[in-house]
mmCIF file of C-alpha atoms and ligand atoms in Angstrom:
data_model
loop_
_atom_site.group_PDB
_atom_site.id
_atom_site.type_symbol
_atom_site.label_atom_id
_atom_site.label_comp_id
_atom_site.label_asym_id
_atom_site.label_seq_id
_atom_site.Cartn_x
_atom_site.Cartn_y
_atom_site.Cartn_z
ATOM 1 C CA MET A 876 71.114 161.559 -51.017
ATOM 2 C CA ASN A 877 73.499 163.732 -53.046
ATOM 3 C CA LYS A 878 72.053 166.633 -55.024
ATOM 4 C CA GLY A 879 73.533 166.431 -58.509
ATOM 5 C CA GLU A 880 73.225 168.531 -61.634
ATOM 6 C CA LEU A 881 70.405 170.986 -62.237
ATOM 7 C CA LEU A 882 68.001 169.272 -64.663
ATOM 8 C CA TYR A 883 65.249 171.843 -65.015
ATOM 9 C CA THR A 884 64.310 175.306 -63.769
ATOM 10 C CA GLY A 885 60.597 176.051 -63.612
ATOM 11 C CA LYS A 886 58.850 179.264 -62.577
ATOM 12 C CA ALA A 887 58.886 178.459 -58.838
ATOM 13 C CA LYS A 888 60.845 175.225 -58.458
ATOM 14 C CA SER A 889 64.147 173.754 -59.643
ATOM 15 C CA VAL A 890 64.783 170.039 -60.198
ATOM 16 C CA TYR A 891 68.125 168.347 -59.503
ATOM 17 C CA ALA A 892 69.395 164.859 -60.342
ATOM 18 C CA THR A 893 70.460 162.465 -57.576
ATOM 19 C CA ASP A 894 72.684 159.379 -57.634
ATOM 20 C CA ASP A 895 69.458 157.344 -58.023
ATOM 21 C CA ALA A 896 68.149 157.533 -61.620
ATOM 22 C CA ASP A 897 64.586 157.141 -60.255
ATOM 23 C CA ARG A 898 64.735 160.046 -57.772
ATOM 24 C CA VAL A 899 65.122 163.820 -58.092
ATOM 25 C CA VAL A 900 65.359 166.695 -55.609
ATOM 26 C CA ILE A 901 62.877 169.545 -55.928
ATOM 27 C CA LEU A 902 63.985 172.947 -54.631
ATOM 28 C CA TYR A 903 61.134 175.323 -53.798
ATOM 29 C CA ARG A 904 62.242 178.903 -54.552
ATOM 30 C CA ASN A 905 60.708 182.159 -53.336
ATOM 31 C CA ASP A 906 59.884 183.162 -56.937
ATOM 32 C CA THR A 907 56.180 183.750 -57.362
ATOM 33 C CA SER A 908 54.720 184.097 -60.827
ATOM 34 C CA ALA A 909 51.331 184.725 -62.385
ATOM 35 C CA PHE A 910 49.841 185.331 -65.807
ATOM 36 C CA ASP A 911 52.020 182.645 -67.457
ATOM 37 C CA GLY A 912 55.204 184.125 -66.005
ATOM 38 C CA LYS A 913 54.492 187.758 -66.941
ATOM 39 C CA LYS A 914 54.331 188.895 -63.268
ATOM 40 C CA VAL A 915 57.213 187.618 -61.110
ATOM 41 C CA GLU A 916 58.272 188.589 -57.576
ATOM 42 C CA GLN A 917 60.354 187.138 -54.763
ATOM 43 C CA LEU A 918 58.295 186.516 -51.633
ATOM 44 C CA ASP A 919 60.258 185.828 -48.461
ATOM 45 C CA ARG A 920 59.599 182.385 -46.862
ATOM 46 C CA LYS A 921 57.322 181.220 -49.710
ATOM 47 C CA GLY A 922 59.628 178.384 -50.821
ATOM 48 C CA MET A 923 59.812 176.986 -47.296
ATOM 49 C CA VAL A 924 56.067 177.331 -46.681
ATOM 50 C CA ASN A 925 55.108 175.622 -49.959
ATOM 51 C CA ASN A 926 57.669 172.839 -49.525
ATOM 52 C CA LYS A 927 56.385 171.929 -46.055
ATOM 53 C CA PHE A 928 52.731 172.449 -46.943
ATOM 54 C CA ASN A 929 53.074 170.252 -50.034
ATOM 55 C CA ALA A 930 54.743 167.491 -47.992
ATOM 56 C CA PHE A 931 51.816 167.549 -45.538
ATOM 57 C CA ILE A 932 49.206 167.333 -48.327
ATOM 58 C CA MET A 933 51.094 164.628 -50.250
ATOM 59 C CA ASP A 934 51.474 162.547 -47.060
ATOM 60 C CA THR A 935 47.748 162.978 -46.353
ATOM 61 C CA LEU A 936 46.871 161.856 -49.892
ATOM 62 C CA ALA A 937 49.272 158.895 -49.758
ATOM 63 C CA ALA A 938 47.671 157.779 -46.481
ATOM 64 C CA ALA A 939 44.313 157.828 -48.314
ATOM 65 C CA GLY A 940 45.662 155.580 -51.072
ATOM 66 C CA ILE A 941 46.647 158.146 -53.737
ATOM 67 C CA PRO A 942 49.942 157.326 -55.508
ATOM 68 C CA THR A 943 52.195 160.402 -55.181
ATOM 69 C CA HIS A 944 55.790 161.185 -56.159
ATOM 70 C CA HIS A 945 56.618 162.645 -52.743
ATOM 71 C CA GLU A 946 59.128 160.679 -50.664
ATOM 72 C CA LYS A 947 60.468 162.960 -47.924
ATOM 73 C CA LEU A 948 61.448 166.452 -46.876
ATOM 74 C CA LEU A 949 65.204 166.993 -47.181
ATOM 75 C CA SER A 950 65.452 170.552 -45.847
ATOM 76 C CA ASP A 951 63.289 173.656 -45.367
ATOM 77 C CA THR A 952 63.105 174.171 -49.124
ATOM 78 C CA GLU A 953 63.936 170.769 -50.638
ATOM 79 C CA SER A 954 62.077 167.478 -51.074
ATOM 80 C CA LEU A 955 63.064 164.112 -52.500
ATOM 81 C CA VAL A 956 60.568 162.786 -55.053
ATOM 82 C CA LYS A 957 60.210 160.007 -57.588
ATOM 83 C CA ARG A 958 61.384 161.034 -61.038
ATOM 84 C CA LEU A 959 58.298 161.019 -63.272
ATOM 85 C CA GLN A 960 57.853 161.322 -66.986
ATOM 86 C CA MET A 961 55.403 164.222 -66.814
ATOM 87 C CA ILE A 962 52.158 164.268 -68.801
ATOM 88 C CA PRO A 963 51.835 167.816 -70.237
ATOM 89 C CA VAL A 964 48.189 168.167 -69.237
ATOM 90 C CA GLU A 965 46.851 170.071 -66.209
ATOM 91 C CA CYS A 966 43.784 168.652 -64.437
ATOM 92 C CA VAL A 967 41.530 171.298 -62.834
ATOM 93 C CA VAL A 968 38.571 170.621 -60.536
ATOM 94 C CA ARG A 969 36.238 173.402 -59.404
ATOM 95 C CA ASN A 970 33.809 173.419 -56.493
ATOM 96 C CA PHE A 971 32.980 177.126 -56.879
ATOM 97 C CA ALA A 972 33.220 179.402 -59.932
ATOM 98 C CA ALA A 973 36.340 181.615 -60.003
ATOM 99 C CA GLY A 974 39.255 182.647 -62.198
ATOM 100 C CA SER A 975 39.271 181.654 -65.848
ATOM 101 C CA LEU A 976 35.829 180.007 -65.603
ATOM 102 C CA VAL A 977 34.300 183.320 -64.563
ATOM 103 C CA ARG A 978 36.166 185.157 -67.328
ATOM 104 C CA ARG A 979 35.313 182.564 -69.993
ATOM 105 C CA LEU A 980 31.617 182.089 -69.221
ATOM 106 C CA GLY A 981 30.730 185.458 -67.680
ATOM 107 C CA VAL A 982 29.287 183.800 -64.569
ATOM 108 C CA GLU A 983 29.420 185.248 -61.069
ATOM 109 C CA GLU A 984 32.387 184.385 -58.843
ATOM 110 C CA GLY A 985 31.438 182.106 -55.957
ATOM 111 C CA ILE A 986 28.584 180.114 -57.521
ATOM 112 C CA ALA A 987 28.675 176.558 -56.092
ATOM 113 C CA LEU A 988 29.255 173.871 -58.740
ATOM 114 C CA ASN A 989 27.369 170.628 -58.176
ATOM 115 C CA PRO A 990 28.776 168.315 -59.313
ATOM 116 C CA PRO A 991 32.299 169.770 -59.354
ATOM 117 C CA THR A 992 33.587 170.484 -62.871
ATOM 118 C CA PHE A 993 36.639 168.779 -64.366
ATOM 119 C CA GLU A 994 38.746 170.498 -67.036
ATOM 120 C CA LEU A 995 41.973 169.806 -68.944
ATOM 121 C CA PHE A 996 44.548 172.413 -69.979
ATOM 122 C CA LEU A 997 47.652 171.959 -72.102
ATOM 123 C CA LYS A 998 50.791 172.849 -70.130
ATOM 124 C CA ASN A 999 52.241 175.463 -72.475
ATOM 125 C CA ASP A 1000 53.069 178.953 -71.171
ATOM 126 C CA ALA A 1001 53.770 180.349 -74.640
ATOM 127 C CA LEU A 1002 50.168 179.532 -75.602
ATOM 128 C CA GLY A 1003 48.753 180.594 -72.208
ATOM 129 C CA ASP A 1004 47.851 177.017 -71.158
ATOM 130 C CA PRO A 1005 44.871 176.598 -73.532
ATOM 131 C CA MET A 1006 41.874 174.497 -72.512
ATOM 132 C CA ILE A 1007 41.753 171.135 -74.290
ATOM 133 C CA ASN A 1008 39.529 168.056 -74.234
ATOM 134 C CA ASP A 1009 40.200 164.310 -74.144
ATOM 135 C CA ALA A 1010 40.206 164.018 -77.934
ATOM 136 C CA HIS A 1011 42.980 166.631 -78.283
ATOM 137 C CA ALA A 1012 45.090 164.922 -75.620
ATOM 138 C CA ILE A 1013 44.629 161.489 -77.211
ATOM 139 C CA SER A 1014 45.009 162.496 -80.866
ATOM 140 C CA PHE A 1015 48.149 164.553 -80.243
ATOM 141 C CA GLY A 1016 49.592 161.785 -78.048
ATOM 142 C CA TRP A 1017 49.803 163.784 -74.813
ATOM 143 C CA ALA A 1018 47.967 161.032 -72.887
ATOM 144 C CA THR A 1019 46.023 157.848 -73.634
ATOM 145 C CA ALA A 1020 42.286 157.471 -72.981
ATOM 146 C CA GLU A 1021 43.091 155.110 -70.090
ATOM 147 C CA GLN A 1022 45.562 157.571 -68.559
ATOM 148 C CA LEU A 1023 43.043 160.423 -68.837
ATOM 149 C CA ALA A 1024 40.331 158.337 -67.176
ATOM 150 C CA GLU A 1025 42.679 157.487 -64.323
ATOM 151 C CA MET A 1026 43.822 161.091 -63.926
ATOM 152 C CA LYS A 1027 40.187 162.225 -63.769
ATOM 153 C CA ALA A 1028 39.224 159.569 -61.211
ATOM 154 C CA LEU A 1029 42.256 160.383 -59.038
ATOM 155 C CA THR A 1030 41.634 164.148 -59.278
ATOM 156 C CA LEU A 1031 37.995 163.766 -58.190
ATOM 157 C CA LYS A 1032 39.014 161.451 -55.333
ATOM 158 C CA ILE A 1033 41.655 163.987 -54.247
ATOM 159 C CA ASN A 1034 38.939 166.664 -54.324
ATOM 160 C CA ASP A 1035 36.793 164.627 -51.929
ATOM 161 C CA ILE A 1036 39.722 164.128 -49.533
ATOM 162 C CA LEU A 1037 40.957 167.729 -49.608
ATOM 163 C CA LYS A 1038 37.519 169.429 -49.555
ATOM 164 C CA ASP A 1039 36.895 167.755 -46.181
ATOM 165 C CA LEU A 1040 40.398 168.494 -44.918
ATOM 166 C CA PHE A 1041 40.141 172.235 -45.666
ATOM 167 C CA LEU A 1042 36.584 172.412 -44.327
ATOM 168 C CA LYS A 1043 37.906 171.239 -40.956
ATOM 169 C CA GLY A 1044 40.056 174.401 -41.025
ATOM 170 C CA ASP A 1045 36.993 176.502 -41.970
ATOM 171 C CA MET A 1046 38.160 176.901 -45.561
ATOM 172 C CA LEU A 1047 36.444 176.286 -48.887
ATOM 173 C CA LEU A 1048 38.509 174.486 -51.529
ATOM 174 C CA VAL A 1049 37.327 176.560 -54.498
ATOM 175 C CA ASP A 1050 39.437 174.928 -57.233
ATOM 176 C CA PHE A 1051 42.859 173.401 -57.831
ATOM 177 C CA LYS A 1052 45.235 172.186 -60.510
ATOM 178 C CA LEU A 1053 47.089 168.872 -60.508
ATOM 179 C CA GLU A 1054 49.788 167.402 -62.723
ATOM 180 C CA PHE A 1055 50.462 163.707 -63.126
ATOM 181 C CA GLY A 1056 53.337 161.714 -64.534
ATOM 182 C CA LEU A 1057 54.386 158.138 -65.213
ATOM 183 C CA PHE A 1058 56.647 156.156 -62.881
ATOM 184 C CA HIS A 1059 57.592 152.867 -64.559
ATOM 185 C CA GLY A 1060 54.389 153.146 -66.590
ATOM 186 C CA LYS A 1061 52.069 153.911 -63.653
ATOM 187 C CA ILE A 1062 50.127 157.178 -63.189
ATOM 188 C CA VAL A 1063 51.441 159.049 -60.135
ATOM 189 C CA LEU A 1064 50.568 162.511 -58.754
ATOM 190 C CA GLY A 1065 53.495 164.886 -59.345
ATOM 191 C CA ASP A 1066 54.261 168.611 -59.153
ATOM 192 C CA GLU A 1067 52.955 170.214 -55.928
ATOM 193 C CA PHE A 1068 49.811 171.001 -53.999
ATOM 194 C CA SER A 1069 50.080 174.389 -52.320
ATOM 195 C CA PRO A 1070 48.177 177.696 -52.214
ATOM 196 C CA ASP A 1071 50.120 178.569 -55.413
ATOM 197 C CA GLY A 1072 47.996 176.094 -57.383
ATOM 198 C CA CYS A 1073 44.608 176.170 -55.707
ATOM 199 C CA ARG A 1074 42.013 178.630 -54.468
ATOM 200 C CA LEU A 1075 41.065 178.651 -50.793
ATOM 201 C CA TRP A 1076 38.536 180.975 -49.186
ATOM 202 C CA ASP A 1077 37.620 181.477 -45.569
ATOM 203 C CA ARG A 1078 34.281 179.667 -45.149
ATOM 204 C CA GLU A 1079 32.465 182.604 -43.534
ATOM 205 C CA THR A 1080 34.057 185.764 -44.924
ATOM 206 C CA ARG A 1081 35.266 184.251 -48.250
ATOM 207 C CA LYS A 1082 38.601 186.049 -47.701
ATOM 208 C CA LYS A 1083 41.074 184.765 -50.316
ATOM 209 C CA LEU A 1084 43.936 182.743 -48.780
ATOM 210 C CA ASP A 1085 45.734 181.696 -51.987
ATOM 211 C CA LYS A 1086 47.717 183.009 -54.965
ATOM 212 C CA ASP A 1087 44.834 185.269 -56.025
ATOM 213 C CA ARG A 1088 46.252 187.607 -53.332
ATOM 214 C CA PHE A 1089 49.365 187.873 -55.548
ATOM 215 C CA ARG A 1090 47.515 187.927 -58.889
ATOM 216 C CA GLN A 1091 45.185 190.678 -57.654
ATOM 217 C CA GLY A 1092 47.830 192.655 -55.694
ATOM 218 C CA LEU A 1093 45.947 192.189 -52.393
ATOM 219 C CA GLY A 1094 49.165 191.833 -50.319
ATOM 220 C CA GLY A 1095 49.758 189.483 -47.396
ATOM 221 C CA VAL A 1096 50.425 186.564 -49.750
ATOM 222 C CA VAL A 1097 52.813 184.451 -47.669
ATOM 223 C CA GLU A 1098 50.985 185.481 -44.474
ATOM 224 C CA ALA A 1099 47.817 183.958 -45.979
ATOM 225 C CA TYR A 1100 49.667 180.747 -46.920
ATOM 226 C CA GLU A 1101 50.977 180.561 -43.342
ATOM 227 C CA GLU A 1102 47.448 181.023 -42.030
ATOM 228 C CA VAL A 1103 46.253 178.111 -44.198
ATOM 229 C CA ALA A 1104 49.077 175.951 -42.826
ATOM 230 C CA ALA A 1105 48.295 176.962 -39.243
ATOM 231 C CA ARG A 1106 44.590 176.155 -39.688
ATOM 232 C CA LEU A 1107 45.541 172.627 -40.844
ATOM 233 C CA GLY A 1108 48.058 172.199 -38.050
ATOM 234 C CA VAL A 1109 51.074 172.063 -40.406
ATOM 235 C CA THR A 1110 54.329 172.785 -38.555
ATOM 236 C CA LEU A 1111 56.483 175.282 -40.461
ATOM 237 C CA ASP A 1112 59.317 176.120 -38.043
HETATM 238 N N1 UDP B 80 46.284 176.961 -61.905
HETATM 239 C C1 UDP B 80 47.628 176.692 -61.719
HETATM 240 N N2 UDP B 80 48.481 176.863 -62.773
HETATM 241 C C2 UDP B 80 48.074 177.256 -64.006
HETATM 242 C C3 UDP B 80 46.696 177.531 -64.190
HETATM 243 C C4 UDP B 80 45.837 177.382 -63.117
HETATM 244 O O1 UDP B 80 48.034 176.312 -60.637
HETATM 245 O O2 UDP B 80 48.909 177.362 -64.915
HETATM 246 C C5 UDP B 80 45.350 176.790 -60.781
HETATM 247 C C6 UDP B 80 44.848 178.113 -60.223
HETATM 248 O O3 UDP B 80 45.637 178.550 -59.146
HETATM 249 C C7 UDP B 80 43.452 177.756 -59.770
HETATM 250 C C8 UDP B 80 43.013 176.625 -60.708
HETATM 251 O O4 UDP B 80 44.209 176.086 -61.259
HETATM 252 O O5 UDP B 80 43.465 177.259 -58.442
HETATM 253 C C9 UDP B 80 42.100 177.066 -61.809
HETATM 254 O O6 UDP B 80 42.708 178.138 -62.496
HETATM 255 P P1 UDP B 80 41.918 178.966 -63.609
HETATM 256 O O7 UDP B 80 41.625 178.079 -64.761
HETATM 257 O O8 UDP B 80 40.758 179.646 -62.957
HETATM 258 O O9 UDP B 80 42.983 179.994 -64.157
HETATM 259 P P2 UDP B 80 43.521 181.388 -63.584
HETATM 260 O O10 UDP B 80 42.368 182.251 -63.260
HETATM 261 O O11 UDP B 80 44.335 181.023 -62.397
HETATM 262 O O12 UDP B 80 44.327 181.886 -64.725
#
């Protein structure tokens, strides 16, 4: 598969064309960003760790019947994926209160949420990814009611699968963000699943093992990601 022209550069990944109009190559860079791109640093090994971790999660989800864009690892930092027409809406599920929920509602971090909450955010850095609801998404044409219902059902199913997976590694899946796209009209999971886009805590100590270590300047960011991978048995080297 030949890597062609650079199509898009995001905050942590770059997307390249291939000779197949339906496939693109994703390059995972070491760039790490937070606060809508206002804090950016290079973290050694992060691109490789996230690329391999994402491949493991996507393969696990595919085996459980979730349609994903992931096809195969191409190198330490590159994966081949289906080219999706992305839906500009982020789907967030929370099993415990943290992050923007705590800031918005003034609740205590760590409160268990039963049932898990489901939220939508508009993917727009300039606006700080504002929270939206179904009506906004439908009326502005970002997604149809049917697409939103499917995205919600898939996100909650993914939560069930991944909550159990992380628990086996003595980790709590606190919350996560997913992005979906259309492949020949069908909803497919896109983007990535890695500790950059979820919160994971040690089950006993509640030590943070995700990008909050970067956001909060706690250090040991990539070391924590590698610990998560090791606990799930993901081979990195
Ligand atoms: N998240 C993400 N990208 C975003 C916003 C959020 O990956 O642009 C993830 C974040 O890492 C967390 C979950 O979505 O796992 C919920 O994030 P939250 O709404 O609490 O926002 P934050 O506190 O991260 O700004």
